[in-house]
PDB file of C-alpha atoms in Angstrom:
ATOM      1  CA  MET A1109     -48.901 -22.426 -34.593  1.00 47.00           C
ATOM      2  CA  LYS A1110     -49.545 -21.200 -38.135  1.00 45.00           C
ATOM      3  CA  HIS A1111     -52.467 -19.131 -36.877  1.00 45.00           C
ATOM      4  CA  PHE A1112     -50.285 -17.580 -34.207  1.00 39.00           C
ATOM      5  CA  ILE A1113     -47.611 -16.629 -36.750  1.00 39.00           C
ATOM      6  CA  LEU A1114     -50.260 -15.187 -39.078  1.00 36.00           C
ATOM      7  CA  ILE A1115     -51.707 -13.115 -36.243  1.00 42.00           C
ATOM      8  CA  LEU A1116     -48.252 -11.808 -35.270  1.00 36.00           C
ATOM      9  CA  THR A1117     -47.475 -10.997 -38.905  1.00 40.00           C
ATOM     10  CA  GLY A1118     -50.762  -9.100 -39.164  1.00 43.00           C
ATOM     11  CA  ILE A1119     -50.051  -7.126 -35.998  1.00 40.00           C
ATOM     12  CA  PHE A1120     -46.559  -6.157 -37.163  1.00 40.00           C
ATOM     13  CA  SER A1121     -47.893  -5.181 -40.587  1.00 40.00           C
ATOM     14  CA  PHE A1122     -50.586  -3.034 -38.974  1.00 42.00           C
ATOM     15  CA  LEU A1123     -48.065  -1.311 -36.701  1.00 42.00           C
ATOM     16  CA  SER A1124     -45.724  -0.738 -39.617  1.00 41.00           C
ATOM     17  CA  LEU A1125     -48.496   0.795 -41.730  1.00 40.00           C
ATOM     18  CA  ASN A1126     -49.527   3.089 -38.892  1.00 44.00           C
ATOM     19  CA  ALA A1127     -45.955   4.355 -38.517  1.00 45.00           C
ATOM     20  CA  GLN A1128     -45.739   4.987 -42.250  1.00 55.00           C
ATOM     21  CA  ASP A1129     -49.070   6.850 -42.242  1.00 79.00           C
ATOM     22  CA  LYS A1130     -47.729   9.373 -39.755  1.00 91.00           C
ATOM     23  CA  LYS A1131     -47.488  12.827 -41.341  1.00 97.00           C
ATOM     24  CA  ILE A1132     -44.205  14.513 -40.404  1.00 98.00           C
ATOM     25  CA  LEU A1133     -43.187  18.147 -40.706  1.00 98.00           C
ATOM     26  CA  VAL A1134     -39.626  19.364 -40.200  1.00 98.00           C
ATOM     27  CA  ALA A1135     -39.892  23.098 -39.521  1.00 98.00           C
ATOM     28  CA  TYR A1136     -36.646  24.958 -38.981  1.00 98.00           C
ATOM     29  CA  PHE A1137     -35.103  28.398 -38.595  1.00 98.00           C
ATOM     30  CA  SER A1138     -31.598  28.828 -39.980  1.00 97.00           C
ATOM     31  CA  CYS A1139     -29.513  31.883 -40.797  1.00 95.00           C
ATOM     32  CA  THR A1140     -26.183  30.316 -41.729  1.00 93.00           C
ATOM     33  CA  GLY A1141     -27.294  26.962 -43.152  1.00 95.00           C
ATOM     34  CA  THR A1142     -26.146  24.753 -40.272  1.00 95.00           C
ATOM     35  CA  THR A1143     -29.631  24.096 -38.876  1.00 97.00           C
ATOM     36  CA  GLU A1144     -30.972  23.791 -42.411  1.00 97.00           C
ATOM     37  CA  THR A1145     -28.550  20.926 -43.095  1.00 96.00           C
ATOM     38  CA  ALA A1146     -29.729  19.116 -39.945  1.00 97.00           C
ATOM     39  CA  ALA A1147     -33.370  19.699 -40.961  1.00 97.00           C
ATOM     40  CA  GLN A1148     -32.761  18.287 -44.435  1.00 97.00           C
ATOM     41  CA  THR A1149     -31.148  15.220 -42.891  1.00 97.00           C
ATOM     42  CA  ILE A1150     -34.122  14.674 -40.562  1.00 98.00           C
ATOM     43  CA  ALA A1151     -36.629  15.134 -43.394  1.00 98.00           C
ATOM     44  CA  ALA A1152     -34.752  12.651 -45.591  1.00 97.00           C
ATOM     45  CA  ALA A1153     -34.559  10.088 -42.769  1.00 97.00           C
ATOM     46  CA  THR A1154     -38.240  10.342 -41.817  1.00 97.00           C
ATOM     47  CA  GLY A1155     -39.918  11.161 -45.128  1.00 97.00           C
ATOM     48  CA  GLY A1156     -41.059  14.441 -43.574  1.00 98.00           C
ATOM     49  CA  ASP A1157     -41.909  17.656 -45.351  1.00 98.00           C
ATOM     50  CA  LEU A1158     -39.544  20.617 -44.934  1.00 98.00           C
ATOM     51  CA  TYR A1159     -40.733  24.069 -43.923  1.00 98.00           C
ATOM     52  CA  ARG A1160     -38.360  26.976 -43.441  1.00 98.00           C
ATOM     53  CA  ILE A1161     -39.361  29.352 -40.619  1.00 98.00           C
ATOM     54  CA  ALA A1162     -38.325  32.655 -42.136  1.00 98.00           C
ATOM     55  CA  PRO A1163     -38.492  36.130 -40.651  1.00 98.00           C
ATOM     56  CA  GLU A1164     -40.365  38.827 -42.523  1.00 98.00           C
ATOM     57  CA  LYS A1165     -37.069  40.731 -42.669  1.00 97.00           C
ATOM     58  CA  ALA A1166     -34.018  38.537 -43.262  1.00 96.00           C
ATOM     59  CA  TYR A1167     -31.131  38.726 -40.809  1.00 96.00           C
ATOM     60  CA  THR A1168     -27.873  40.252 -42.020  1.00 96.00           C
ATOM     61  CA  ALA A1169     -24.426  39.397 -40.672  1.00 95.00           C
ATOM     62  CA  ALA A1170     -24.563  42.624 -38.633  1.00 96.00           C
ATOM     63  CA  ASP A1171     -27.951  41.567 -37.192  1.00 96.00           C
ATOM     64  CA  LEU A1172     -26.374  38.323 -35.966  1.00 95.00           C
ATOM     65  CA  ASP A1173     -23.373  39.944 -34.254  1.00 95.00           C
ATOM     66  CA  TRP A1174     -23.873  38.625 -30.718  1.00 89.00           C
ATOM     67  CA  LYS A1175     -20.933  40.689 -29.467  1.00 91.00           C
ATOM     68  CA  ASN A1176     -22.752  43.920 -30.363  1.00 96.00           C
ATOM     69  CA  GLU A1177     -25.419  44.739 -27.764  1.00 95.00           C
ATOM     70  CA  GLN A1178     -27.188  46.917 -30.344  1.00 96.00           C
ATOM     71  CA  SER A1179     -27.467  44.205 -33.004  1.00 96.00           C
ATOM     72  CA  ARG A1180     -30.937  43.035 -33.936  1.00 97.00           C
ATOM     73  CA  SER A1181     -30.457  39.551 -32.480  1.00 97.00           C
ATOM     74  CA  SER A1182     -29.046  40.943 -29.211  1.00 96.00           C
ATOM     75  CA  LYS A1183     -32.017  43.279 -28.802  1.00 97.00           C
ATOM     76  CA  GLU A1184     -34.492  40.486 -29.588  1.00 97.00           C
ATOM     77  CA  MET A1185     -32.905  38.055 -27.164  1.00 97.00           C
ATOM     78  CA  ASN A1186     -32.829  40.659 -24.379  1.00 96.00           C
ATOM     79  CA  ASP A1187     -36.601  41.177 -24.715  1.00 97.00           C
ATOM     80  CA  ASP A1188     -38.685  38.173 -23.563  1.00 95.00           C
ATOM     81  CA  ALA A1189     -41.766  39.672 -25.232  1.00 97.00           C
ATOM     82  CA  CYS A1190     -40.128  40.099 -28.638  1.00 97.00           C
ATOM     83  CA  ARG A1191     -41.807  38.151 -31.431  1.00 98.00           C
ATOM     84  CA  PRO A1192     -40.196  38.773 -34.837  1.00 98.00           C
ATOM     85  CA  SER A1193     -42.732  38.655 -37.663  1.00 98.00           C
ATOM     86  CA  LEU A1194     -42.826  35.620 -39.912  1.00 98.00           C
ATOM     87  CA  ALA A1195     -42.421  35.903 -43.687  1.00 98.00           C
ATOM     88  CA  ASP A1196     -45.494  33.673 -44.087  1.00 97.00           C
ATOM     89  CA  ARG A1197     -47.882  31.412 -42.226  1.00 96.00           C
ATOM     90  CA  LYS A1198     -48.042  28.535 -44.688  1.00 96.00           C
ATOM     91  CA  ALA A1199     -46.782  25.667 -42.526  1.00 97.00           C
ATOM     92  CA  LYS A1200     -50.195  23.873 -42.482  1.00 96.00           C
ATOM     93  CA  VAL A1201     -49.371  22.415 -39.064  1.00 97.00           C
ATOM     94  CA  GLU A1202     -52.906  21.036 -38.767  1.00 97.00           C
ATOM     95  CA  LYS A1203     -52.222  18.272 -41.302  1.00 97.00           C
ATOM     96  CA  TYR A1204     -49.216  16.823 -39.433  1.00 98.00           C
ATOM     97  CA  ASP A1205     -48.978  14.385 -36.537  1.00 97.00           C
ATOM     98  CA  LEU A1206     -45.310  14.824 -35.662  1.00 98.00           C
ATOM     99  CA  ILE A1207     -43.461  18.122 -35.949  1.00 98.00           C
ATOM    100  CA  PHE A1208     -39.721  18.546 -35.584  1.00 98.00           C
ATOM    101  CA  ILE A1209     -38.825  22.173 -34.791  1.00 98.00           C
ATOM    102  CA  GLY A1210     -35.215  23.163 -35.385  1.00 98.00           C
ATOM    103  CA  PHE A1211     -33.214  26.235 -34.505  1.00 98.00           C
ATOM    104  CA  PRO A1212     -29.719  27.464 -33.726  1.00 97.00           C
ATOM    105  CA  ILE A1213     -29.005  28.111 -30.049  1.00 97.00           C
ATOM    106  CA  TRP A1214     -28.912  31.849 -29.354  1.00 96.00           C
ATOM    107  CA  TRP A1215     -27.994  33.096 -25.887  1.00 94.00           C
ATOM    108  CA  ASN A1216     -28.351  29.555 -24.505  1.00 94.00           C
ATOM    109  CA  THR A1217     -31.959  29.186 -25.742  1.00 96.00           C
ATOM    110  CA  CYS A1218     -34.039  29.293 -28.918  1.00 97.00           C
ATOM    111  CA  PRO A1219     -34.354  32.445 -31.033  1.00 98.00           C
ATOM    112  CA  ARG A1220     -37.515  34.490 -30.446  1.00 98.00           C
ATOM    113  CA  ILE A1221     -38.824  33.643 -33.911  1.00 98.00           C
ATOM    114  CA  ILE A1222     -39.420  30.103 -32.635  1.00 98.00           C
ATOM    115  CA  ASN A1223     -41.818  31.612 -30.089  1.00 98.00           C
ATOM    116  CA  THR A1224     -43.542  33.474 -32.924  1.00 98.00           C
ATOM    117  CA  PHE A1225     -43.869  30.225 -34.880  1.00 98.00           C
ATOM    118  CA  LEU A1226     -45.293  28.271 -31.932  1.00 97.00           C
ATOM    119  CA  GLU A1227     -47.751  31.056 -31.132  1.00 97.00           C
ATOM    120  CA  SER A1228     -48.908  31.316 -34.768  1.00 97.00           C
ATOM    121  CA  TYR A1229     -50.342  27.800 -35.059  1.00 97.00           C
ATOM    122  CA  ASP A1230     -52.420  25.369 -33.025  1.00 96.00           C
ATOM    123  CA  PHE A1231     -50.155  22.582 -31.760  1.00 97.00           C
ATOM    124  CA  LYS A1232     -52.786  21.019 -29.485  1.00 95.00           C
ATOM    125  CA  ASP A1233     -52.520  17.218 -29.603  1.00 95.00           C
ATOM    126  CA  LYS A1234     -49.458  17.388 -31.862  1.00 97.00           C
ATOM    127  CA  THR A1235     -46.216  15.604 -31.053  1.00 97.00           C
ATOM    128  CA  VAL A1236     -43.333  18.075 -31.136  1.00 98.00           C
ATOM    129  CA  VAL A1237     -39.619  17.303 -31.151  1.00 98.00           C
ATOM    130  CA  PRO A1238     -37.145  20.184 -30.827  1.00 98.00           C
ATOM    131  CA  PHE A1239     -33.701  19.944 -32.375  1.00 98.00           C
ATOM    132  CA  ALA A1240     -30.924  22.493 -32.425  1.00 98.00           C
ATOM    133  CA  THR A1241     -27.425  23.297 -33.589  1.00 97.00           C
ATOM    134  CA  SER A1242     -24.844  25.198 -31.602  1.00 95.00           C
ATOM    135  CA  GLY A1243     -21.197  26.110 -31.490  1.00 89.00           C
ATOM    136  CA  GLY A1244     -20.950  25.505 -27.768  1.00 89.00           C
ATOM    137  CA  SER A1245     -24.286  25.372 -25.915  1.00 93.00           C
ATOM    138  CA  SER A1246     -26.627  22.477 -25.254  1.00 95.00           C
ATOM    139  CA  ILE A1247     -30.310  22.298 -26.185  1.00 97.00           C
ATOM    140  CA  THR A1248     -31.347  21.843 -22.536  1.00 96.00           C
ATOM    141  CA  ASN A1249     -32.306  25.416 -21.675  1.00 96.00           C
ATOM    142  CA  GLY A1250     -34.140  26.007 -24.960  1.00 96.00           C
ATOM    143  CA  GLU A1251     -36.034  22.751 -24.667  1.00 96.00           C
ATOM    144  CA  GLU A1252     -37.030  23.451 -21.053  1.00 96.00           C
ATOM    145  CA  GLN A1253     -38.196  26.957 -21.976  1.00 95.00           C
ATOM    146  CA  LEU A1254     -40.346  25.663 -24.850  1.00 96.00           C
ATOM    147  CA  ARG A1255     -41.947  22.978 -22.673  1.00 95.00           C
ATOM    148  CA  LYS A1256     -42.656  25.532 -19.953  1.00 96.00           C
ATOM    149  CA  LEU A1257     -44.176  28.127 -22.294  1.00 95.00           C
ATOM    150  CA  TYR A1258     -46.007  25.825 -24.686  1.00 95.00           C
ATOM    151  CA  GLY A1259     -46.404  22.545 -22.824  1.00 87.00           C
ATOM    152  CA  LYS A1260     -50.177  22.550 -22.531  1.00 87.00           C
ATOM    153  CA  GLY A1261     -51.777  20.242 -25.038  1.00 92.00           C
ATOM    154  CA  ILE A1262     -48.512  19.367 -26.823  1.00 96.00           C
ATOM    155  CA  LYS A1263     -46.979  15.905 -26.636  1.00 96.00           C
ATOM    156  CA  TRP A1264     -43.259  16.663 -26.314  1.00 97.00           C
ATOM    157  CA  LYS A1265     -40.571  14.165 -27.201  1.00 97.00           C
ATOM    158  CA  PRO A1266     -36.964  14.662 -26.063  1.00 95.00           C
ATOM    159  CA  GLY A1267     -35.000  17.062 -28.221  1.00 96.00           C
ATOM    160  CA  ARG A1268     -31.480  16.742 -29.490  1.00 96.00           C
ATOM    161  CA  LEU A1269     -28.483  18.846 -30.377  1.00 96.00           C
ATOM    162  CA  CYS A1270     -27.693  17.907 -33.983  1.00 96.00           C
ATOM    163  CA  ASN A1271     -24.020  18.795 -34.356  1.00 91.00           C
ATOM    164  CA  ASP A1272     -22.577  15.328 -34.711  1.00 82.00           C
ATOM    165  CA  GLY A1273     -23.000  14.292 -38.329  1.00 79.00           C
ATOM    166  CA  THR A1274     -25.694  13.002 -40.557  1.00 87.00           C
ATOM    167  CA  ASP A1275     -25.587   9.293 -39.703  1.00 93.00           C
ATOM    168  CA  SER A1276     -26.325   9.783 -36.010  1.00 94.00           C
ATOM    169  CA  ILE A1277     -28.967  12.423 -36.811  1.00 96.00           C
ATOM    170  CA  LYS A1278     -30.665  10.014 -39.243  1.00 96.00           C
ATOM    171  CA  SER A1279     -30.637   7.221 -36.686  1.00 96.00           C
ATOM    172  CA  TRP A1280     -32.079   9.462 -33.960  1.00 97.00           C
ATOM    173  CA  ALA A1281     -34.754  10.926 -36.259  1.00 97.00           C
ATOM    174  CA  ARG A1282     -35.924   7.506 -37.407  1.00 97.00           C
ATOM    175  CA  LYS A1283     -36.085   6.217 -33.839  1.00 96.00           C
ATOM    176  CA  ILE A1284     -37.946   9.241 -32.444  1.00 96.00           C
ATOM    177  CA  SER A1285     -40.456   9.305 -35.307  1.00 95.00           C
ATOM    178  CA  ARG A1286     -41.666   5.747 -34.723  1.00 92.00           C
TER     179      ARG A1286
END
């Protein structure tokens, strides 16, 4: 019986060490700070590194005016081929096993800069978890679009809308990162 308990203890210790050895990146795009707060919560809960996905040219309040068809964000979201330039390419995705990618929901999907980010690095054999914030939309359409466009070679885990407070976000992040 003692041998059995020792073996079980060894197995649980091994599994626990493997989970702790997992390298986690929390990459996020945020203009107003809402998605950034969710990203910080996820990073704190998982021990992950934070990386801000920033556009080469920062968005102004006028750029984000979704009611204006001529605003920068409206034009970008109306053009499926649009890929806003990144401020840098220093995410070092290759050194991570699990990557959370966060964004605000724009026009019921993810902003085009998320496409730029995913197309700028090699995510083959990486586990990716989308998360989003929104004033009224779900993550469903954005998550489906990302899986459809970038599904090959990526291990996707279910995403989550992170509008409901830090405790539930922490709990979800810990569970999904195991």
